[in-house]
Every structure is written in C-alpha cells, then in structure tokens.
Short mmCIF file of C-alpha atoms in Angstrom, two decimals:
data_model
loop_
_atom_site.label_atom_id
_atom_site.label_comp_id
_atom_site.label_asym_id
_atom_site.label_seq_id
_atom_site.Cartn_x
_atom_site.Cartn_y
_atom_site.Cartn_z
CA UNK A 1 0.00 0.00 0.00
CA UNK A 2 2.85 2.39 0.88
CA UNK A 3 4.60 1.65 -2.42
CA UNK A 4 1.34 2.26 -4.29
CA UNK A 5 0.87 5.60 -2.51
CA UNK A 6 4.42 6.70 -3.30
CA UNK A 7 4.00 5.67 -6.93
CA UNK A 8 0.74 7.61 -7.12
CA UNK A 9 2.41 10.73 -5.71
CA UNK A 10 5.23 10.51 -8.21
CA UNK A 11 2.69 10.47 -11.04
CA UNK A 12 0.43 13.34 -9.94
CA UNK A 13 2.97 15.82 -8.55
CA UNK A 14 4.94 18.12 -10.87
CA UNK A 15 8.67 17.54 -11.43
CA UNK A 16 11.22 19.57 -9.54
CA UNK A 17 14.47 21.07 -10.72
CA UNK A 18 17.60 19.00 -11.13
CA UNK A 19 20.16 18.02 -13.73
CA UNK A 20 19.30 16.50 -17.13
CA UNK A 21 15.54 16.00 -17.64
CA UNK A 22 14.96 12.37 -18.54
CA UNK A 23 12.75 13.35 -21.49
CA UNK A 24 15.67 15.29 -23.03
CA UNK A 25 18.43 12.70 -22.44
CA UNK A 26 18.19 11.20 -25.92
CA UNK A 27 19.80 11.48 -29.35
CA UNK A 28 17.07 13.64 -30.85
CA UNK A 29 17.16 16.26 -28.09
CA UNK A 30 20.96 16.34 -27.90
CA UNK A 31 21.46 16.57 -31.68
CA UNK A 32 18.82 19.27 -32.07
CA UNK A 33 20.03 20.95 -28.85
CA UNK A 34 16.43 21.49 -27.81
CA UNK A 35 14.86 20.60 -24.47
CA UNK A 36 11.23 21.74 -24.60
CA UNK A 37 9.14 18.86 -23.23
CA UNK A 38 5.34 18.88 -23.38
CA UNK A 39 3.41 19.86 -20.28
CA UNK A 40 1.19 16.99 -19.18
CA UNK A 41 -1.73 19.35 -18.67
CA UNK A 42 -2.30 20.09 -22.37
CA UNK A 43 0.34 18.08 -24.23
CA UNK A 44 1.94 21.12 -25.84
CA UNK A 45 5.66 21.98 -25.54
CA UNK A 46 6.19 24.08 -22.41
CA UNK A 47 2.41 24.27 -21.93
CA UNK A 48 2.19 26.86 -24.70
CA UNK A 49 -1.50 26.15 -25.42
CA UNK A 50 -2.25 27.09 -21.80
CA UNK A 51 -0.03 30.20 -21.92
CA UNK A 52 2.39 28.69 -19.42
CA UNK A 53 5.49 29.17 -21.58
CA UNK A 54 7.10 28.60 -24.94
CA UNK A 55 10.22 27.09 -26.48
CA UNK A 56 12.80 29.86 -26.86
CA UNK A 57 16.46 30.35 -27.70
CA UNK A 58 18.65 30.62 -24.61
CA UNK A 59 19.90 34.15 -23.94
CA UNK A 60 23.49 33.93 -22.68
CA UNK A 61 25.28 36.67 -20.81
CA UNK A 62 27.99 38.43 -22.83
CA UNK A 63 29.58 40.10 -19.79
CA UNK A 64 33.35 39.58 -19.46
CA UNK A 65 34.65 37.02 -16.97
CA UNK A 66 37.50 37.17 -14.50
CA UNK A 67 41.00 35.84 -15.34
CA UNK A 68 40.83 32.68 -13.21
CA UNK A 69 39.90 30.36 -16.12
CA UNK A 70 42.18 31.02 -19.13
CA UNK A 71 40.51 28.54 -21.52
CA UNK A 72 37.58 28.55 -23.90
CA UNK A 73 35.61 25.71 -25.42
CA UNK A 74 37.14 22.95 -23.25
CA UNK A 75 34.48 22.49 -20.55
CA UNK A 76 30.82 21.48 -21.03
CA UNK A 77 29.84 23.89 -18.26
CA UNK A 78 31.00 27.00 -20.10
CA UNK A 79 28.02 29.17 -21.09
CA UNK A 80 25.73 26.64 -19.44
CA UNK A 81 23.77 24.85 -20.85
CA UNK A 82 24.60 25.75 -24.46
CA UNK A 83 26.92 22.78 -25.06
CA UNK A 84 23.92 20.46 -24.55
CA UNK A 85 20.91 22.66 -25.33
CA UNK A 86 20.40 26.09 -26.86
CA UNK A 87 16.59 26.05 -26.75
CA UNK A 88 14.60 25.43 -23.56
CA UNK A 89 11.23 26.36 -22.10
CA UNK A 90 10.84 29.99 -21.08
CA UNK A 91 7.97 30.10 -18.61
CA UNK A 92 5.53 32.97 -18.13
CA UNK A 93 4.27 34.58 -14.94
CA UNK A 94 4.66 32.41 -11.88
CA UNK A 95 5.17 29.16 -13.80
CA UNK A 96 8.47 27.29 -13.62
CA UNK A 97 10.04 23.93 -14.47
CA UNK A 98 11.64 22.29 -17.49
CA UNK A 99 8.14 22.00 -19.04
CA UNK A 100 6.60 24.99 -17.16
CA UNK A 101 4.61 22.42 -15.19
CA UNK A 102 5.21 23.76 -11.69
CA UNK A 103 5.09 27.01 -9.73
CA UNK A 104 7.91 29.40 -8.91
CA UNK A 105 9.26 29.21 -5.39
CA UNK A 106 6.83 31.00 -3.10
CA UNK A 107 3.70 30.28 -5.17
CA UNK A 108 1.19 27.43 -5.28
CA UNK A 109 -2.19 26.53 -6.74
CA UNK A 110 -3.19 25.31 -10.18
CA UNK A 111 -2.49 28.70 -11.76
CA UNK A 112 0.38 29.48 -9.36
CA UNK A 113 -1.37 32.57 -7.99
CA UNK A 114 -1.36 31.74 -4.27
CA UNK A 115 1.56 33.22 -2.35
CA UNK A 116 3.03 31.18 0.49
CA UNK A 117 5.80 31.52 3.06
CA UNK A 118 6.98 28.38 4.86
CA UNK A 119 9.14 28.41 7.98
CA UNK A 120 12.44 26.59 8.40
CA UNK A 121 12.98 25.63 12.04
CA UNK A 122 15.86 24.83 14.38
CA UNK A 123 16.39 21.06 14.34
CA UNK A 124 16.48 21.06 18.15
CA UNK A 125 13.06 22.76 18.28
CA UNK A 126 11.38 19.95 16.33
CA UNK A 127 9.19 17.52 18.25
CA UNK A 128 10.34 13.91 18.37
CA UNK A 129 7.83 12.94 15.69
CA UNK A 130 8.86 15.88 13.46
CA UNK A 131 12.52 15.01 13.85
CA UNK A 132 11.92 11.34 13.10
CA UNK A 133 9.87 12.30 10.06
CA UNK A 134 12.76 14.42 8.77
CA UNK A 135 15.20 11.53 9.17
CA UNK A 136 12.76 9.17 7.46
CA UNK A 137 12.37 11.59 4.55
CA UNK A 138 16.14 11.69 4.11
CA UNK A 139 16.30 7.92 4.06
CA UNK A 140 13.41 7.70 1.61
CA UNK A 141 15.20 10.11 -0.76
CA UNK A 142 18.27 7.87 -0.61
CA UNK A 143 16.25 4.83 -1.62
CA UNK A 144 13.83 6.07 -4.26
CA UNK A 145 14.89 6.70 -7.88
CA UNK A 146 14.40 10.10 -9.48
CA UNK A 147 11.51 9.89 -11.91
CA UNK A 148 12.36 13.03 -13.85
CA UNK A 149 16.15 13.36 -13.94
CA UNK A 150 19.20 11.39 -14.94
CA UNK A 151 22.90 12.20 -14.63
CA UNK A 152 25.55 12.40 -17.33
CA UNK A 153 28.31 9.80 -17.12
CA UNK A 154 30.34 11.28 -19.96
CA UNK A 155 31.22 14.64 -21.48
CA UNK A 156 29.50 15.89 -24.64
CA UNK A 157 32.59 14.94 -26.63
CA UNK A 158 32.58 11.45 -25.12
CA UNK A 159 28.92 11.25 -26.17
CA UNK A 160 30.09 11.83 -29.75
CA UNK A 161 28.38 15.24 -29.76
CA UNK A 162 25.09 13.73 -28.69
CA UNK A 163 25.03 10.71 -31.01
CA UNK A 164 25.86 8.35 -28.14
CA UNK A 165 24.01 9.53 -25.01
CA UNK A 166 25.70 8.59 -21.74
CA UNK A 167 23.23 8.92 -18.86
CA UNK A 168 22.13 6.77 -15.94
CA UNK A 169 19.43 6.66 -13.28
CA UNK A 170 20.07 7.89 -9.76
CA UNK A 171 18.19 8.13 -6.48
CA UNK A 172 16.74 11.46 -5.37
CA UNK A 173 19.29 12.19 -2.62
CA UNK A 174 22.31 11.23 -4.74
CA UNK A 175 20.99 13.38 -7.60
CA UNK A 176 21.79 16.41 -5.47
CA UNK A 177 25.13 14.97 -4.34
CA UNK A 178 26.02 14.53 -8.01
CA UNK A 179 24.91 18.07 -8.91
CA UNK A 180 27.14 19.49 -6.18
CA UNK A 181 30.02 17.38 -7.49
CA UNK A 182 29.40 18.39 -11.11
CA UNK A 183 29.37 22.13 -10.29
CA UNK A 184 32.67 21.92 -8.39
CA UNK A 185 34.62 19.30 -10.34
CA UNK A 186 37.91 20.02 -12.13
CA UNK A 187 38.07 20.73 -15.86
CA UNK A 188 39.29 17.74 -17.91
CA UNK A 189 41.81 18.99 -20.47
CA UNK A 190 42.70 15.67 -22.11
CA UNK A 191 45.51 13.22 -21.49
CA UNK A 192 46.19 13.47 -17.80
CA UNK A 193 45.79 17.24 -17.61
CA UNK A 194 43.16 19.01 -15.52
CA UNK A 195 42.46 22.59 -14.43
CA UNK A 196 41.66 22.82 -10.74
CA UNK A 197 41.05 26.55 -10.30
CA UNK A 198 37.43 26.39 -11.36
CA UNK A 199 34.21 26.02 -9.37
CA UNK A 200 30.74 27.07 -10.43
CA UNK A 201 29.30 26.91 -6.88
CA UNK A 202 32.13 28.07 -4.58
CA UNK A 203 34.95 30.59 -4.10
CA UNK A 204 33.10 33.41 -5.88
CA UNK A 205 29.94 35.57 -5.73
CA UNK A 206 27.58 32.75 -6.70
CA UNK A 207 28.37 30.68 -3.61
CA UNK A 208 25.40 31.93 -1.60
CA UNK A 209 22.76 32.22 -4.39
CA UNK A 210 23.79 28.80 -5.80
CA UNK A 211 23.36 27.01 -2.48
CA UNK A 212 20.12 28.92 -1.84
CA UNK A 213 18.70 27.57 -5.11
CA UNK A 214 20.13 24.11 -4.37
CA UNK A 215 18.35 23.91 -0.99
CA UNK A 216 15.06 25.16 -2.45
CA UNK A 217 15.17 22.49 -5.15
CA UNK A 218 16.12 19.80 -2.62
CA UNK A 219 13.30 20.92 -0.32
CA UNK A 220 10.76 20.79 -3.15
CA UNK A 221 11.93 17.35 -4.23
CA UNK A 222 11.36 16.03 -0.69
CA UNK A 223 7.91 17.61 -0.69
CA UNK A 224 7.21 15.82 -3.94
CA UNK A 225 8.28 12.29 -3.08
CA UNK A 226 6.59 12.39 0.34
CA UNK A 227 3.45 14.34 -0.57
CA UNK A 228 4.20 16.61 2.41
CA UNK A 229 3.82 20.08 0.89
CA UNK A 230 4.57 21.74 4.25
CA UNK A 231 8.00 20.14 4.66
CA UNK A 232 10.90 22.54 5.22
CA UNK A 233 14.59 21.90 5.85
CA UNK A 234 15.58 22.30 9.50
CA UNK A 235 18.76 24.17 10.32
CA UNK A 236 21.54 23.53 12.81
CA UNK A 237 22.58 26.71 14.65
CA UNK A 238 26.22 25.88 15.31
CA UNK A 239 27.26 29.21 16.85
CA UNK A 240 29.36 28.71 19.99
CA UNK A 241 28.96 24.92 19.84
CA UNK A 242 31.68 23.05 21.73
CA UNK A 243 31.26 19.90 19.67
CA UNK A 244 29.03 18.35 17.02
CA UNK A 245 25.69 18.51 18.81
CA UNK A 246 23.86 16.66 16.04
CA UNK A 247 26.39 13.81 15.88
CA UNK A 248 24.41 11.28 17.87
CA UNK A 249 22.03 8.48 16.97
CA UNK A 250 19.00 10.57 17.87
CA UNK A 251 19.86 13.01 15.08
CA UNK A 252 22.47 12.65 12.32
CA UNK A 253 24.40 9.63 13.57
CA UNK A 254 26.83 9.00 16.42
CA UNK A 255 30.37 7.66 16.38
CA UNK A 256 31.05 3.98 15.67
CA UNK A 257 32.12 2.19 18.88
CA UNK A 258 35.25 0.61 17.35
CA UNK A 259 36.04 2.75 14.29
CA UNK A 260 35.96 6.51 15.04
CA UNK A 261 35.88 7.35 11.33
CA UNK A 262 32.50 5.66 10.77
CA UNK A 263 28.95 6.16 11.99
CA UNK A 264 27.26 4.17 14.70
CA UNK A 265 25.42 1.04 13.46
CA UNK A 266 22.38 2.33 15.35
CA UNK A 267 22.06 5.24 12.91
CA UNK A 268 20.10 4.83 9.68
CA UNK A 269 22.89 6.75 7.95
CA UNK A 270 25.49 4.06 8.74
CA UNK A 271 24.20 2.01 5.79
CA UNK A 272 24.41 4.88 3.31
CA UNK A 273 26.96 4.62 0.51
CA UNK A 274 28.76 7.72 -0.76
CA UNK A 275 29.36 8.71 -4.39
CA UNK A 276 31.63 11.12 -6.26
CA UNK A 277 34.44 11.20 -3.67
CA UNK A 278 37.37 9.99 -5.82
CA UNK A 279 38.24 13.10 -7.78
CA UNK A 280 41.84 12.08 -8.47
CA UNK A 281 40.68 8.78 -9.93
CA UNK A 282 38.19 10.53 -12.23
CA UNK A 283 40.84 13.03 -13.30
CA UNK A 284 43.38 10.36 -14.14
CA UNK A 285 40.77 8.56 -16.24
CA UNK A 286 39.46 11.83 -17.74
CA UNK A 287 36.03 10.64 -16.68
CA UNK A 288 33.00 11.95 -14.81
CA UNK A 289 31.67 10.50 -11.59
CA UNK A 290 29.24 7.75 -12.57
CA UNK A 291 27.55 7.67 -9.14
CA UNK A 292 28.66 4.14 -8.27
CA UNK A 293 28.93 3.34 -4.55
CA UNK A 294 32.29 4.18 -2.97
CA UNK A 295 31.90 3.08 0.63
CA UNK A 296 30.17 4.35 3.80
CA UNK A 297 29.93 7.92 5.07
CA UNK A 298 33.08 8.90 6.93
CA UNK A 299 33.00 11.35 9.82
CA UNK A 300 35.29 11.95 12.80
CA UNK A 301 34.20 15.33 14.19
CA UNK A 302 36.74 17.32 16.15
CA UNK A 303 39.78 15.24 15.18
CA UNK A 304 40.63 17.61 12.36
CA UNK A 305 43.75 19.69 11.72
CA UNK A 306 43.57 22.24 14.56
CA UNK A 307 46.11 24.50 12.88
CA UNK A 308 43.61 25.09 10.09
CA UNK A 309 40.37 25.03 12.07
CA UNK A 310 41.05 25.47 15.80
CA UNK A 311 37.38 25.76 16.81
CA UNK A 312 33.81 25.95 15.62
CA UNK A 313 32.50 29.43 14.71
CA UNK A 314 31.32 31.78 17.42
CA UNK A 315 28.46 34.27 17.64
CA UNK A 316 31.07 37.04 17.50
CA UNK A 317 32.39 35.65 14.20
CA UNK A 318 28.89 35.76 12.71
CA UNK A 319 28.17 39.27 13.98
CA UNK A 320 31.44 40.62 12.58
CA UNK A 321 30.68 39.00 9.24
CA UNK A 322 27.22 40.59 9.19
CA UNK A 323 28.75 44.02 9.79
CA UNK A 324 30.62 43.91 6.47
CA UNK A 325 28.94 46.22 3.98
CA UNK A 326 30.47 44.87 0.76
CA UNK A 327 28.96 41.72 -0.65
CA UNK A 328 31.95 41.18 -2.93
CA UNK A 329 35.28 42.89 -3.50
CA UNK A 330 38.56 42.84 -5.39
CA UNK A 331 39.24 39.69 -7.37
CA UNK A 332 35.85 38.25 -6.28
CA UNK A 333 37.39 34.88 -5.45
CA UNK A 334 38.87 33.29 -2.33
CA UNK A 335 41.48 36.06 -2.14
CA UNK A 336 38.88 38.83 -1.71
CA UNK A 337 39.29 41.08 1.35
CA UNK A 338 36.43 42.73 3.28
CA UNK A 339 33.96 40.65 1.32
CA UNK A 340 30.88 39.42 3.19
CA UNK A 341 30.62 36.43 0.85
CA UNK A 342 34.27 35.41 1.20
CA UNK A 343 34.18 35.83 4.98
CA UNK A 344 30.99 33.81 5.38
CA UNK A 345 32.27 31.15 2.99
CA UNK A 346 35.33 30.87 5.23
CA UNK A 347 38.33 31.96 3.15
CA UNK A 348 38.71 35.26 5.03
CA UNK A 349 39.40 35.67 8.74
CA UNK A 350 36.09 36.09 10.65
CA UNK A 351 37.68 38.73 12.88
CA UNK A 352 39.42 40.88 10.26
CA UNK A 353 37.84 39.93 6.88
CA UNK A 354 41.34 39.59 5.42
CA UNK A 355 41.74 36.64 3.07
CA UNK A 356 43.60 33.69 4.52
CA UNK A 357 42.94 30.45 2.57
CA UNK A 358 45.29 28.57 4.93
CA UNK A 359 42.64 28.96 7.64
CA UNK A 360 39.00 27.86 7.53
CA UNK A 361 36.34 30.01 9.14
CA UNK A 362 32.55 30.03 9.39
CA UNK A 363 31.08 27.84 6.60
CA UNK A 364 34.37 26.13 5.76
CA UNK A 365 35.15 25.51 9.43
CA UNK A 366 32.15 23.17 9.79
CA UNK A 367 33.21 21.15 6.77
CA UNK A 368 36.79 20.75 8.00
CA UNK A 369 35.68 20.05 11.58
CA UNK A 370 33.62 17.04 10.45
CA UNK A 371 36.86 15.42 9.28
CA UNK A 372 35.42 13.01 6.72
CA UNK A 373 33.05 12.99 3.76
CA UNK A 374 31.98 16.57 4.54
CA UNK A 375 35.57 17.80 4.28
CA UNK A 376 36.09 17.16 0.57
CA UNK A 377 34.25 19.74 -1.54
CA UNK A 378 33.06 17.60 -4.43
CA UNK A 379 31.61 14.84 -2.24
CA UNK A 380 30.61 16.89 0.80
CA UNK A 381 26.84 16.62 0.19
CA UNK A 382 27.04 12.85 0.87
CA UNK A 383 26.82 13.56 4.60
CA UNK A 384 23.24 14.61 5.49
CA UNK A 385 24.66 17.16 7.93
CA UNK A 386 25.43 19.14 4.76
CA UNK A 387 21.76 20.08 4.41
CA UNK A 388 21.14 21.40 7.93
CA UNK A 389 24.53 23.15 7.93
CA UNK A 390 23.86 25.00 4.68
CA UNK A 391 20.37 25.93 5.82
CA UNK A 392 21.97 27.88 8.69
CA UNK A 393 24.57 29.43 6.37
CA UNK A 394 21.67 30.57 4.18
CA UNK A 395 20.00 32.12 7.22
CA UNK A 396 23.13 34.24 7.83
CA UNK A 397 22.98 35.32 4.19
CA UNK A 398 19.35 36.24 4.81
CA UNK A 399 20.25 38.34 7.85
CA UNK A 400 22.79 40.23 5.78
CA UNK A 401 20.22 40.92 3.04
CA UNK A 402 17.73 42.23 5.59
CA UNK A 403 20.28 44.36 7.39
CA UNK A 404 21.84 46.01 4.34
CA UNK A 405 18.98 45.75 1.81
CA UNK A 406 21.25 45.79 -1.26
CA UNK A 407 19.91 46.48 -4.70
CA UNK A 408 20.39 43.76 -7.32
CA UNK A 409 23.19 45.84 -8.84
CA UNK A 410 25.32 45.07 -5.77
CA UNK A 411 25.76 41.55 -7.14
CA UNK A 412 28.62 41.73 -9.72
CA UNK A 413 27.46 41.90 -13.33
CA UNK A 414 30.90 41.30 -14.85
CA UNK A 415 34.49 40.16 -14.24
CA UNK A 416 33.60 37.50 -11.68
CA UNK A 417 35.09 34.00 -12.06
CA UNK A 418 33.49 31.87 -14.75
CA UNK A 419 29.84 31.11 -14.09
CA UNK A 420 29.47 33.68 -11.30
CA UNK A 421 28.37 36.87 -13.08
CA UNK A 422 24.88 38.08 -12.22
CA UNK A 423 23.28 36.93 -15.49
CA UNK A 424 25.13 33.61 -15.80
CA UNK A 425 22.98 30.51 -15.56
CA UNK A 426 23.78 28.29 -12.58
CA UNK A 427 25.50 24.99 -13.35
CA UNK A 428 24.03 22.35 -13.64
CA UNK A 429 20.39 23.31 -13.18
CA UNK A 430 17.71 22.67 -15.79
CA UNK A 431 15.33 24.53 -15.78
CA UNK A 432 17.62 27.52 -15.91
CA UNK A 433 18.21 29.97 -13.07
CA UNK A 434 20.47 33.02 -13.10
CA UNK A 435 22.63 33.89 -10.09
CA UNK A 436 20.87 37.21 -9.61
CA UNK A 437 17.47 35.56 -9.25
CA UNK A 438 18.40 34.29 -5.79
CA UNK A 439 20.04 37.49 -4.55
CA UNK A 440 16.82 38.53 -2.85
CA UNK A 441 15.07 38.13 0.54
CA UNK A 442 13.93 34.61 1.33
CA UNK A 443 10.29 35.62 1.83
CA UNK A 444 10.16 36.53 -1.86
CA UNK A 445 11.16 32.91 -2.52
CA UNK A 446 8.53 31.50 -0.18
CA UNK A 447 10.36 30.73 3.05
CA UNK A 448 11.65 32.26 6.26
CA UNK A 449 13.62 31.21 9.35
CA UNK A 450 12.02 30.70 12.73
CA UNK A 451 14.70 32.54 14.67
CA UNK A 452 14.51 35.53 12.35
CA UNK A 453 10.81 35.92 13.08
CA UNK A 454 10.75 35.74 16.87
CA UNK A 455 12.91 38.56 18.33
CA UNK A 456 11.14 41.76 17.28
CA UNK A 457 13.87 43.82 18.93
CA UNK A 458 16.56 42.14 16.83
CA UNK A 459 14.54 42.75 13.68
CA UNK A 460 14.20 46.43 14.64
CA UNK A 461 17.92 46.58 15.31
CA UNK A 462 18.67 45.01 11.92
CA UNK A 463 16.35 47.61 10.38
CA UNK A 464 18.14 50.52 12.04
CA UNK A 465 21.71 49.28 11.52
CA UNK A 466 22.25 50.60 7.96
CA UNK A 467 20.93 54.04 8.98
CA UNK A 468 23.27 54.13 11.97
CA UNK A 469 26.19 53.08 9.77
CA UNK A 470 25.32 55.85 7.31
CA UNK A 471 25.12 58.34 10.19
CA UNK A 472 28.58 57.32 11.42
CA UNK A 473 30.01 58.06 8.00
CA UNK A 474 28.61 61.61 7.97
CA UNK A 475 28.65 62.45 11.68
CA UNK A 476 31.25 65.20 11.28
CA UNK A 477 29.13 66.87 8.62
CA UNK A 478 26.04 66.59 10.85
CA UNK A 479 27.84 68.20 13.81
CA UNK A 480 29.12 71.01 11.58
CA UNK A 481 25.68 71.56 10.15
CA UNK A 482 24.19 71.72 13.65
CA UNK A 483 26.75 74.33 14.77
CA UNK A 484 26.26 76.40 11.63
CA UNK A 485 22.49 76.18 12.05
CA UNK A 486 22.77 77.37 15.65
CA UNK A 487 24.80 80.39 14.62
CA UNK A 488 22.36 81.33 11.84
CA UNK A 489 19.42 80.87 14.22
CA UNK A 490 21.04 83.17 16.82
CA UNK A 491 21.72 85.87 14.23
CA UNK A 492 18.15 85.72 12.90
CA UNK A 493 16.73 85.89 16.42
CA UNK A 494 18.80 88.98 17.17
CA UNK A 495 17.69 90.72 13.99
CA UNK A 496 14.02 89.97 14.68
CA UNK A 497 14.20 91.32 18.20
CA UNK A 498 15.95 94.51 16.95
CA UNK A 499 13.20 95.07 14.41
CA UNK A 500 10.53 94.57 17.09
CA UNK A 501 12.14 97.21 19.33
CA UNK A 502 12.15 99.75 16.49
CA UNK A 503 8.43 99.20 15.92
CA UNK A 504 7.82 99.90 19.63
CA UNK A 505 4.29 101.32 20.10
CA UNK A 506 2.60 99.75 17.09
CA UNK A 507 -0.34 97.49 17.62
CA UNK A 508 0.30 93.82 17.92
CA UNK A 509 0.20 91.88 14.67
CA UNK A 510 -0.07 88.24 13.89
CA UNK A 511 3.37 87.46 12.52
CA UNK A 512 3.93 84.47 10.24
CA UNK A 513 6.22 81.81 11.73
CA UNK A 514 9.34 80.74 9.89
CA UNK A 515 8.76 77.04 9.25
CA UNK A 516 11.15 74.73 7.47
CA UNK A 517 9.15 71.72 6.34
CA UNK A 518 10.26 68.50 4.74
CA UNK A 519 8.13 65.75 3.26
CA UNK A 520 9.56 62.85 5.22
CA UNK A 521 7.14 60.46 3.60
CA UNK A 522 9.03 60.87 0.33
CA UNK A 523 12.44 60.09 1.79
CA UNK A 524 13.71 56.63 0.87
CA UNK A 525 16.86 54.86 1.85
CA UNK A 526 18.90 52.51 -0.26
CA UNK A 527 22.23 50.97 0.56
CA UNK A 528 24.97 52.24 -1.71
CA UNK A 529 27.99 49.96 -1.73
#
C-alpha cells in the first residue's frame, strides 16, 4: 500500500528542478540541442497552449569574466547549458520547471497565484515525531529513484556530440550529491591534464545564491516524493557549539564504537553509501563520476587539523561577518578582502575579513571540523549534515540581506570567475536559473527562518543598523551643520528682536512663523555599496 501511494504521488505531482531531464536525455534532443518537453496538462511543448510558456532560444550573458579560467571551449559547463541545449522552455508569470509544469518558489495553486511563506525551524526545536519524520524523509530520498532526472556519465565529446548519449538513473538524494560534485569538479583537459582553479558553486559571488537555489530544489523534491507540501529543511545553529551537537544516533548519527571514522550502526545513515568522492581517480581517467557506490559515510568530528580550524564558529564571528557592507570585492574569489561572501564562505578571517585560505572560518570551518566525507568539496553533500549546515549558512545570508537591503546591482554583473556573473545561468540546473534571481530576501522565494521571526527587537535593530552606519560616516558633517544652524538661528533671532524694538508702540500683529518643512514620507533609503 505504501509503495502504491508513493508511486501515485510521483505520477500526480509536478517535477522539480535538477540536472538533465529524462525526457531530453536522448539522441534527438541532444542533436537538435532542444529541451522543450510537453506539459502533461495540455500536451503542448512548455504548456504553450495554456499560456504557461514557450520554447525559446537561450539568452546567454555576454559580460566579461575574470581571469581565473584562461581557456575557452574545453568544458561542457562553459556558457551553461549551451553545449547540450540552446533552446529550452521559457515560462511565463509564476510558472516554472523544465516543461513549465510547476510554480515558482513562493507560489502554489493550479495557476500558481497563491503566495506562500513556509518556515524553516531549528532542528532542536522539532518535536520527536517531526525530527523522526525528517530523518525518514532523508532515508526515503536515498532509496527512491528520481523519476524526472538522470545524470551524465560522460562529457558531450565522449557522447560523440550527442550521437551516443551517456546517462544513468540515480536516487533522489544522490541526484543532489552529483549536482554538487558536477558544479565543483575540475576541468578535464585531455591526457592526464586538468584545471583545478574552477568552481561554479564556490569561491566566488555565486556561492550563496547557488546554495540557496540548491536547498530550495532539494526541499521541493522532498515535498514531492513524500506528498508533504509543508516540509521545510531544519537548520543547525552551530554558533558557539563546543562539539558536534547533532552527531548522535538521535539526530544525524553518532560515532562507531570501534572505528571513530565511521557512523554508529544504530544510525540509519550508517548504511548509506557515498558517491563522487574519488576526484583524483576521475581526473586520471578523464572521466566523470558515474555515481557508483564508494563506501560508507566517513565522519570523525573534532579530530581535524587544529592549525587550520582550531574551533567551531562563534556568535562574534557571525556578527562581525554581518557588519561587512560589501557583498563582494577585489578579485571576487577566495582572495577577496572585506567581502561578506568570502568571509561567510570561510576563506577570510572572521575577525578581520582579510583573506587567509590557509585557515577555515565560518562555513568552511564546519566542513573541516567534520573530518570526513563533509571535508572534501566535491563529495561533501554525501553527509546529510550538509543540508542542515547550509540551511543555517543561508540564514546568515538572509540576515545580511535584511540588514543592508542591497539592490540587485550590488551583485557583480561582470568580471567575476566563470559562471558567477549576475546573469550567468547556474551549473548544472535545468530549468535555468540566473545567479541574480536568488540574490533577494527569502520571503520573496517562499520561506523564512524561525529565529529571524521571533525577536522583534533584533529585527528592529537590523532595520536601524544601515541608517546608523550611514550616520557614522557623515557624523562630522552633521555636527558642523548643527553648529552652523545654531549660529544662523542666533543671528536671525537677534535681527528679529531689533526690528521689534524699532516698531515699539505699534499694535500687535499676527506674525507668520518661519517654518522649514520636509516631506519625510518621500524620503527613501537605499544601501549604496
């Protein structure tokens, strides 16, 4: 009965975002470079008969890139997804999806007109049944195949330019592990050569928007396979933690009694197999990860290199990071100084914001601290702690957006590392999303964080902070203006009194008051970085 119910849900619910749509992983689609599947609702490509969308040429950004990647035409991810497809569905209004068959994040209903905001909660605030349900959902995702997406097991060249498709099935959880690997893998240059200084999801401006989109897609996929439309990802607030508070069998798995590098047999995650962890092997073979099993999850929290990550992040680290006014700066990579993104990602010191890749702070510190599968970038999503960790990182990004209220133009339009300009499409998502589309408050994307709702005083403080920062920058001018105004006022008062004395015995008159009025309702504030 349970299997029947799950099968029924997979049929009636719309597909979510992922890698290669199954309906486009064939010779015809690859050779024509067109991925415009029919919408089930009316049978027309992209739901065009129902005005949901239409098949259109992809519009690629022409903005210049940074100097970090000195090649062209050697990587399938360049100008994503044009190597595979140059025509996809462009959806109208609030519709979304590779066939325009679902709603944009934050909308629901048959016509996608109903706005919704769901709340992500602290994992320690969940009831026992809610927590157990979350763990069961994770395990279900690991054991149910993706109905809508497949992964590529070869490059476009290895596919003979589409004539020999190389794709395979994958379970729902591992689909997202593979996507994280694919976005961060090295470039294969032929022979035994690779280029390592490339990453479409890290070490550049797109780090935070990319992972925001990733979590939203993962969240929606869980909602789909479970039929639980109210499901949201819980977060782990790791500020000031003395150890891994979720590393026990009640939550994300405790330590194995005889092998400290493995998970306790009492945890459901001890039976999980990892994928995409052998980057050197793939590089030597000039091959992609094929998602075959590569052993159990490895984790040994706290037994990491203390010279690189001496402790877990503190509340003070987070607050300093939030005080930084520049989202991005300089070279816009891991060497950027005074960059909020680079400091939160962990390549800059959380007490000075000066780049120091030899140390790992904030986001990176958690990955290194786990000392196992989480600590290797390409395979880090294998450990389910990845999800609750990145949900909290996203909440810090959200706090920064609310505090500084940047305009979209704050996100770099040009000269960022490859794939990270504002109008670049995110690798490897189909349907297509641009980086700039996720540089906005979470409520506009249909979700919020529990701890950002509760303390009204903190919200008011976050609201006032940018004004106070602006006032600090011009305080000298304000003081000078006040002094000058006082002098002018004194002179005017003296002149008025002198004139009144000269008029002496005249009858009293109603004198107009000198009023300086300003229309404060028309004053607006915008951060200017």
